[in-house]
XYZ file of N, CA and C in Angstrom:
573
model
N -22.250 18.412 63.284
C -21.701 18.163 61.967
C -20.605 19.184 61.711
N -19.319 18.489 61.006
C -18.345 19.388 60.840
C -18.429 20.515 59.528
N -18.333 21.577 59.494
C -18.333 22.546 58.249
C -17.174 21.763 57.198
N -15.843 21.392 58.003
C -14.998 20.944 57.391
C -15.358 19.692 56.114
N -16.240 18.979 55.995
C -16.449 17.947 55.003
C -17.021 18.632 53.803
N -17.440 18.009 52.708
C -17.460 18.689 51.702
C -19.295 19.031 51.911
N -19.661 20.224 51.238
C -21.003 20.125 51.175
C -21.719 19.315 51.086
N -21.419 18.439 49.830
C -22.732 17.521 49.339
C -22.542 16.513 50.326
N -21.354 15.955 51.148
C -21.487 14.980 51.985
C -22.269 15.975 53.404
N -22.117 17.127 53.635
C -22.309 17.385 54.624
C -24.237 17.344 54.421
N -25.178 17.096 53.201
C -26.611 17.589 53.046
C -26.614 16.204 53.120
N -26.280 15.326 52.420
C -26.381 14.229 52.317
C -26.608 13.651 54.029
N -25.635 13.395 54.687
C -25.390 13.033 55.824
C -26.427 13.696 57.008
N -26.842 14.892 56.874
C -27.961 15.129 57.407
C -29.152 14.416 56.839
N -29.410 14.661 55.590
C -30.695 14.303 55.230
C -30.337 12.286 55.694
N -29.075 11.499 56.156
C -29.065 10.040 56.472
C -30.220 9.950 57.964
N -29.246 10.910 58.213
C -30.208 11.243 59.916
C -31.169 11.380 60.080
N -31.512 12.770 59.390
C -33.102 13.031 59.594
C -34.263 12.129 59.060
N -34.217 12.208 57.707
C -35.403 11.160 56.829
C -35.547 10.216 57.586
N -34.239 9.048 58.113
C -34.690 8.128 58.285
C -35.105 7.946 60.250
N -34.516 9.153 60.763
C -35.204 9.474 62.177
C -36.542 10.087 62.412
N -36.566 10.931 61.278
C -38.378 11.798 61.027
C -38.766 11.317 60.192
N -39.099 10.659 59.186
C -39.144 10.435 57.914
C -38.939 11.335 56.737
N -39.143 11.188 55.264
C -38.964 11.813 54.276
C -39.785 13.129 54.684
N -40.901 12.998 54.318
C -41.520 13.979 54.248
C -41.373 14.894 55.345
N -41.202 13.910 56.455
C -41.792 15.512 57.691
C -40.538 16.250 57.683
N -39.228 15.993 57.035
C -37.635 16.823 56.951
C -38.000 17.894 55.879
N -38.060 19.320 56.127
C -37.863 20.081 55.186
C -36.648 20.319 54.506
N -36.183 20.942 53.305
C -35.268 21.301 52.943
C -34.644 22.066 54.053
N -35.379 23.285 54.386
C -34.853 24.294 55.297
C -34.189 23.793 56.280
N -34.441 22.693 56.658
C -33.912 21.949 58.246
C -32.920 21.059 57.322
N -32.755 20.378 56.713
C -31.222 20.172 56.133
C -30.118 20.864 55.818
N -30.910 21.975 54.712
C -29.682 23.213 54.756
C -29.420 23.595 56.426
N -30.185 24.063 57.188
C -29.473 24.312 58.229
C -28.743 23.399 59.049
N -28.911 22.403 58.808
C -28.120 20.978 59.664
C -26.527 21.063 59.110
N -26.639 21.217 57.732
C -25.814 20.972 57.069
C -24.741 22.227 56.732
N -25.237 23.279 57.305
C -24.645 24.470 57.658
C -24.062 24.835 56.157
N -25.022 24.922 55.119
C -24.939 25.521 53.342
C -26.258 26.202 53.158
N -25.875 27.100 51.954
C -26.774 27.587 51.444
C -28.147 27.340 50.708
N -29.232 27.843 50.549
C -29.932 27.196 49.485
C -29.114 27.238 48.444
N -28.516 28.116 47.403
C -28.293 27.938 46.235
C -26.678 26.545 46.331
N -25.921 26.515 47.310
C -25.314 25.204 47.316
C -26.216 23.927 47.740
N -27.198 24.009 48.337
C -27.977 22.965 48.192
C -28.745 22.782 47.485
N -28.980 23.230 46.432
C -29.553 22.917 44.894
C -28.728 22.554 43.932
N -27.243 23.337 44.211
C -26.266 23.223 42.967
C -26.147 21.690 43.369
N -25.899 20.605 44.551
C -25.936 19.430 44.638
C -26.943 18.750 44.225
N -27.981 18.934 44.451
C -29.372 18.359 44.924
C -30.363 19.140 43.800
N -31.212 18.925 42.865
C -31.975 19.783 41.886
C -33.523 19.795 42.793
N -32.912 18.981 43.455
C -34.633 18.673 44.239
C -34.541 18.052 45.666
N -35.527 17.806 46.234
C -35.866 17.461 47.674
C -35.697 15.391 47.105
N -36.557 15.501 46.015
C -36.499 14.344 45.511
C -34.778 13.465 44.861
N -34.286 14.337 44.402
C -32.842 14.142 44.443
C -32.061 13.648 45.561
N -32.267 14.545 46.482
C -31.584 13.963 47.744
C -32.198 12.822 48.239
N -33.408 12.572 48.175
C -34.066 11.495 48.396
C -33.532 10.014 47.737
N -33.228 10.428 46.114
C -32.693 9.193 45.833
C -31.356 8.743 46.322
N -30.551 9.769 46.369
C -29.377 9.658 46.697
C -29.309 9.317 48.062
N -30.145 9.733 49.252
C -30.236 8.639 50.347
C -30.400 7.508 50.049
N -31.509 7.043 49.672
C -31.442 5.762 49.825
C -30.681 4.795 48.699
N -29.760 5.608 48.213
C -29.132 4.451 47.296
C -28.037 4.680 47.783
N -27.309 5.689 48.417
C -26.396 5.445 50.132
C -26.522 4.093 50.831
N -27.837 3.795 51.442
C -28.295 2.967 52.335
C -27.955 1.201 51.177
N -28.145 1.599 49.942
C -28.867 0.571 49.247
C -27.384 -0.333 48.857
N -26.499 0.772 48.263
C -24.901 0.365 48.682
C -24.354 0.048 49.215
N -24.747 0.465 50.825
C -24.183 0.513 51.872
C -24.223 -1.576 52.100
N -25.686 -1.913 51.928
C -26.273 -3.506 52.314
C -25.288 -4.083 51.277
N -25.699 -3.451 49.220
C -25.155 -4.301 48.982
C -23.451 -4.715 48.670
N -22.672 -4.005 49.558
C -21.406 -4.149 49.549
C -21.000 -5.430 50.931
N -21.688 -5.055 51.958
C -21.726 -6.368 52.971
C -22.345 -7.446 52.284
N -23.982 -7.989 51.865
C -24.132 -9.030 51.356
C -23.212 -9.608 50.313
N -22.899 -8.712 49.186
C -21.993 -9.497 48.286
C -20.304 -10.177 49.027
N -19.658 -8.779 50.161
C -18.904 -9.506 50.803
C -18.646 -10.706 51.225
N -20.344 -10.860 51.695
C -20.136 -12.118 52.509
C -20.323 -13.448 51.515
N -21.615 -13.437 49.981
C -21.543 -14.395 49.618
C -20.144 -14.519 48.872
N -19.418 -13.819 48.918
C -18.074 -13.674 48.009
C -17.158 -14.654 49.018
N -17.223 -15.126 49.891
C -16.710 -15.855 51.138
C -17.227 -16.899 51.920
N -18.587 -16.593 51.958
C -19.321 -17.647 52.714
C -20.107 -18.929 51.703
N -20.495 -20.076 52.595
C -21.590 -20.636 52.121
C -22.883 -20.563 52.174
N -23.991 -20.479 51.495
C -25.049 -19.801 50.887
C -25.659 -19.994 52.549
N -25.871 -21.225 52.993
C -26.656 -21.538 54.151
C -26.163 -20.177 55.647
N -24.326 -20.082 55.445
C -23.772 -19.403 56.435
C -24.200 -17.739 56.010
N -24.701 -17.823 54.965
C -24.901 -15.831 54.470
C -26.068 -15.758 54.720
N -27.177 -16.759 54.485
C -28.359 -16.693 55.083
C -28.826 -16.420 56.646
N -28.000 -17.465 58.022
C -27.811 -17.654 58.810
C -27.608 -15.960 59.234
N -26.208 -15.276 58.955
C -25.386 -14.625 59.155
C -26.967 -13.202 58.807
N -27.454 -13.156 57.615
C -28.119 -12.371 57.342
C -29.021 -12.116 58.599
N -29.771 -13.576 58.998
C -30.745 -13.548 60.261
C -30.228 -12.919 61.453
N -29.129 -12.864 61.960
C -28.553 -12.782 62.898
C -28.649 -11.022 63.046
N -27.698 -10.332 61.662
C -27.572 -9.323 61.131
C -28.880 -8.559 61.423
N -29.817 -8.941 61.013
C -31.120 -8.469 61.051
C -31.449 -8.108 62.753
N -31.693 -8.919 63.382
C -32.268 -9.487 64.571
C -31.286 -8.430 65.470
N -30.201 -8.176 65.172
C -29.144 -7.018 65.955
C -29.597 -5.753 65.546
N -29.776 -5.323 64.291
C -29.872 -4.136 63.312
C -31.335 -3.387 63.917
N -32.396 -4.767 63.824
C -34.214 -4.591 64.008
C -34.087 -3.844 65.976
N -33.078 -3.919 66.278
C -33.015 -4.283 68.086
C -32.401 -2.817 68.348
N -31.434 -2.436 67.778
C -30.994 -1.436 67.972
C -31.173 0.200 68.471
N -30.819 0.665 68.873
C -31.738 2.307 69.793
C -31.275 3.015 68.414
N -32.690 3.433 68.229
C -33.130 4.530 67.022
C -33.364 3.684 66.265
N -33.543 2.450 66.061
C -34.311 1.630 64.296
C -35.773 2.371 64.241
N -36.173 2.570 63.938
C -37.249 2.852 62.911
C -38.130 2.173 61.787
N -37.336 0.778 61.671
C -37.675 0.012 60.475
C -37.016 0.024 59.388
N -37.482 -0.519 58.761
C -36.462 -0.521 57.329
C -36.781 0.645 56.537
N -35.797 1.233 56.436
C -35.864 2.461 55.576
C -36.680 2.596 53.861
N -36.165 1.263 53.316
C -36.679 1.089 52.280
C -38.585 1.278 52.299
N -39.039 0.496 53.144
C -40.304 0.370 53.458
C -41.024 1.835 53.779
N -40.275 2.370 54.701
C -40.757 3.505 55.256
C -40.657 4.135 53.992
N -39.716 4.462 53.041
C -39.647 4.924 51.597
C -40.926 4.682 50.606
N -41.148 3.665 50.932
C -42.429 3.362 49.529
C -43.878 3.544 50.629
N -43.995 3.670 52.012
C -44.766 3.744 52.403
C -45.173 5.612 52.078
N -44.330 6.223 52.176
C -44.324 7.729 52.135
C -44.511 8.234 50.579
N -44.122 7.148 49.653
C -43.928 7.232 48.468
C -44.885 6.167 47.784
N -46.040 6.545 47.244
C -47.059 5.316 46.847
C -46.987 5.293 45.704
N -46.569 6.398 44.437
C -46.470 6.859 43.151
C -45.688 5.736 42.741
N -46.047 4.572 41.999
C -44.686 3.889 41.786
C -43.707 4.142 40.744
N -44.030 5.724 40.401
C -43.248 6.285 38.963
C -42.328 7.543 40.071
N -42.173 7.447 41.309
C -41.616 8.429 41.606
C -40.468 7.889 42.056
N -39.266 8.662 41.863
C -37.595 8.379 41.895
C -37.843 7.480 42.878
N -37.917 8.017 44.241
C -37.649 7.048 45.311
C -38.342 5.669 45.220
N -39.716 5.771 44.785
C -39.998 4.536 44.528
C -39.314 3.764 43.841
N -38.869 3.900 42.671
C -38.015 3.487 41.907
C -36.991 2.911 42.251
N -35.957 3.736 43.234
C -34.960 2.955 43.913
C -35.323 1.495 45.209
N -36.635 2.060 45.894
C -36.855 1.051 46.635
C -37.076 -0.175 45.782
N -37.980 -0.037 44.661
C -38.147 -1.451 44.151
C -36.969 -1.982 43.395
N -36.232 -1.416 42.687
C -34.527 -1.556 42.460
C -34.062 -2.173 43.467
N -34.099 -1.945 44.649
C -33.614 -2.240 45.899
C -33.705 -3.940 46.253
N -35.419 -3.679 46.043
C -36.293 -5.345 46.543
C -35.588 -6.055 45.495
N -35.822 -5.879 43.926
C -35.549 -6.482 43.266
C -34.074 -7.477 43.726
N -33.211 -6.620 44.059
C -31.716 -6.851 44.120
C -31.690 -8.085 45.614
N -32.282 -7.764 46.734
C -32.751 -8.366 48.063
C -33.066 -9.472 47.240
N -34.393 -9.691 46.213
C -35.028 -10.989 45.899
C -33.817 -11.749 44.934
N -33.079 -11.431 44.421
C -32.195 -11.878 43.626
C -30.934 -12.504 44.163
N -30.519 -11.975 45.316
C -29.863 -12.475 46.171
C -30.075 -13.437 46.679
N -31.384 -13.799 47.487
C -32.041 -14.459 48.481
C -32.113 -15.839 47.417
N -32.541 -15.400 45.622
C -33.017 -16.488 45.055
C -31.845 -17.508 44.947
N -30.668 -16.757 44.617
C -29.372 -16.886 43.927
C -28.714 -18.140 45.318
N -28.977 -18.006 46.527
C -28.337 -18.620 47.508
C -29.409 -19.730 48.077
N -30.605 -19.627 47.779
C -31.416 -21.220 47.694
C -31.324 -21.726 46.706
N -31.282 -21.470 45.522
C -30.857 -22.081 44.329
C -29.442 -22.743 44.701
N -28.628 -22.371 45.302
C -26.941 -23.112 45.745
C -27.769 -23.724 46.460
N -28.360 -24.008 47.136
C -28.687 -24.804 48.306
C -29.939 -25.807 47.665
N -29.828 -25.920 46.557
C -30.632 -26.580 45.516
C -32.275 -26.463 45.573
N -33.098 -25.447 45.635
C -33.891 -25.138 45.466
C -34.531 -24.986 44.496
N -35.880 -25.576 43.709
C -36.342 -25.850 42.826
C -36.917 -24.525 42.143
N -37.814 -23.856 43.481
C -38.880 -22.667 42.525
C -37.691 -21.797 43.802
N -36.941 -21.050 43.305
C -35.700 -20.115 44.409
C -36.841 -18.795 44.447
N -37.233 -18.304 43.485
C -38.111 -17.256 43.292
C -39.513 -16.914 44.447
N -40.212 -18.273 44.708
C -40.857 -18.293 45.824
C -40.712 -18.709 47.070
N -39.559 -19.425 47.373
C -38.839 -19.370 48.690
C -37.781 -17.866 48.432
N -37.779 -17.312 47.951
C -36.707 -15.994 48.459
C -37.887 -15.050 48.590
N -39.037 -14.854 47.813
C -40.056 -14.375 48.343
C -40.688 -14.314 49.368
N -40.329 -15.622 49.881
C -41.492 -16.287 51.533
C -40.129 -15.488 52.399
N -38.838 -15.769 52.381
C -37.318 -15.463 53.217
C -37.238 -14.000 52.761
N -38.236 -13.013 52.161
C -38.663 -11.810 52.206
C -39.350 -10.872 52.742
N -40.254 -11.903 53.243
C -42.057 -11.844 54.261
C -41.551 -11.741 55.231
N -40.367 -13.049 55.729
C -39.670 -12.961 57.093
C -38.501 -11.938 57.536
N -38.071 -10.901 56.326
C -37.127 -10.469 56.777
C -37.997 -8.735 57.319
N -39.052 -9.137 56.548
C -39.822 -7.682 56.838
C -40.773 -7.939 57.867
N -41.145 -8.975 58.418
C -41.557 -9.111 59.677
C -40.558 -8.858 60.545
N -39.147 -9.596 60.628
C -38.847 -9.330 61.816
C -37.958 -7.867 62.016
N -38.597 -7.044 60.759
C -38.101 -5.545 61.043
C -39.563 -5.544 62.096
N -40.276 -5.086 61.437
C -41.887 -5.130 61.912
C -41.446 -5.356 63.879
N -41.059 -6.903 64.329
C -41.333 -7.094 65.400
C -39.840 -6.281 66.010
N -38.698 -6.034 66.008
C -37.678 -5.629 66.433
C -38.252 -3.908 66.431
N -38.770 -3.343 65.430
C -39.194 -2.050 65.751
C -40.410 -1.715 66.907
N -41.470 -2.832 66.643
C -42.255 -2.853 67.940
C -41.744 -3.098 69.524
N -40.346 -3.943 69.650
C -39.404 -3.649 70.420
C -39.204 -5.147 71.259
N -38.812 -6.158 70.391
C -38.673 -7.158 70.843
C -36.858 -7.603 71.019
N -36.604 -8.264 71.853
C -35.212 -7.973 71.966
C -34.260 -8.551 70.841
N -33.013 -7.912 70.639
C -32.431 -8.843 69.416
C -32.524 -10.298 69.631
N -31.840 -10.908 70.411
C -31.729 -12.494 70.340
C -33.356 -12.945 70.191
N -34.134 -12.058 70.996
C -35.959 -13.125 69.783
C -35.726 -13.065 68.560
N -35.566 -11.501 68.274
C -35.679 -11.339 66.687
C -34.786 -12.618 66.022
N -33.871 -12.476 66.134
C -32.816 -13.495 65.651
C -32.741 -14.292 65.240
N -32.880 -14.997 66.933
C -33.591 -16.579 66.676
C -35.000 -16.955 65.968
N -35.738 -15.692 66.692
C -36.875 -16.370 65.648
C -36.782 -16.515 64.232
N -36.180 -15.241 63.556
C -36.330 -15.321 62.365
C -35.367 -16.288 61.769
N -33.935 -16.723 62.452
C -33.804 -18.046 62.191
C -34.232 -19.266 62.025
N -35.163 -19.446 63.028
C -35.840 -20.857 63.189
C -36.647 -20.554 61.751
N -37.211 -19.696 62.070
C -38.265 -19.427 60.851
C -37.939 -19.323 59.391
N -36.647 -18.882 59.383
C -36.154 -18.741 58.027
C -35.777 -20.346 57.644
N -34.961 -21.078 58.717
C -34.709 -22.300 58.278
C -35.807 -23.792 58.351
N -37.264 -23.191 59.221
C -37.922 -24.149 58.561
C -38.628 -23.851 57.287
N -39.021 -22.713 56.713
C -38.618 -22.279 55.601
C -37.625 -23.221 54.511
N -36.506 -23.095 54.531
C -35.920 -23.259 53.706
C -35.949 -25.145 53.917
N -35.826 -25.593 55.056
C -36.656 -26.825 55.129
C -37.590 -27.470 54.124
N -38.522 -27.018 54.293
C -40.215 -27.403 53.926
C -39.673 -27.323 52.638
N -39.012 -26.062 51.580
C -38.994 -25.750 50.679
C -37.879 -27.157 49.475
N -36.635 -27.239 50.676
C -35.888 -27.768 50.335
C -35.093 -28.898 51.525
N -35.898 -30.349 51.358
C -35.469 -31.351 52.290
C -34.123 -31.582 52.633
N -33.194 -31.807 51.757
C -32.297 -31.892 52.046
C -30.854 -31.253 52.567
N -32.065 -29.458 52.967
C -30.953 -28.760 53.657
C -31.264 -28.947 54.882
N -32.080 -29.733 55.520
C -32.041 -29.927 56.992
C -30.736 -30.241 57.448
């Protein structure tokens, strides 16, 4: 890591690495400040807490998704952002160093559902389920709320199987096939 970037990107950007390579908890402060080559008292003047930086990771990460998804429904058709999402996934789940979905690993480490990070993860889902509802509903879906729920189950399974170490194109495809008999069953006339 370069000294040259600004502090708070330089704690930040460690704590991207570490948390989501060790998880939250097992990263001490001490091992960020030193990653990040700052002080304690500049890594407080950013950060008031361990929990601070915590939110601010994952709402990094949480930005990061929703600036691509909106990209794409801002361009695509609902069926091709769905598609495109599966695909996305099935590459992402496959990849050297995934770990799983960060979000998950977040509320798994975090059970308090009054604590910041929790907070952002379910902020997070919320935004995922709203999306998911918003683009079966285009695709004329009656109850969008429980098919983006079920096309929720599947997107966290095939983190689940891509982290257990299945290759991208299974992940992919499967969760394609799966997502679109899904959206099938749900809604006939998107076959």
């Amino acid at each position: 890591m370069t000294t040259a970037a600004p502090a708070r990107e330089r704690i930040l950007g460690a704590a991207m690495h570490r948390f989501y390579a060790e998880g939250i908890r097992a990263v001490s402060a001490d091992r960020l400040i030193a990653d990040a080559e700052v002080s304690k008292v500049t890594f407080y003047r950013h950060f008031r807490s361990k929990d601070d930086l915590v939110v601010a990771y994952l709402e990094r990460l949480a930005a990061a998704e929703r600036t691509e998804v909106e990209r794409r429904v801002a361009s695509e058709a609902p069926g091709d952002v769905l598609r495109w999402y599966a695909r996305f996934l099935g590459a992402t789940t496959c990849a050297p160093g995934f770990r799983g979905c960060p979000f998950i690993n977040a509320a798994a480490e975090h059970a308090d559902p009054a604590h910041p990070a929790r907070r952002v993860v379910d902020a997070h889902r919320r935004w995922l389920h709203g999306q998911a509802a918003a683009l079966v509903t285009a695709l004329g879906a009656r109850e969008p709320d429980a098919l983006a729920e079920r096309l929720l189950m599947l997107r966290d399974g095939a983190m689940v199987a891509g982290y257990v170490g299945q290759a991208p194109d299974q992940v992919a495809d499967a969760l394609l096939a799966a997502g679109e008999a899904v959206v099938r069953a749900a809604i006939p006339s998107a076959a």
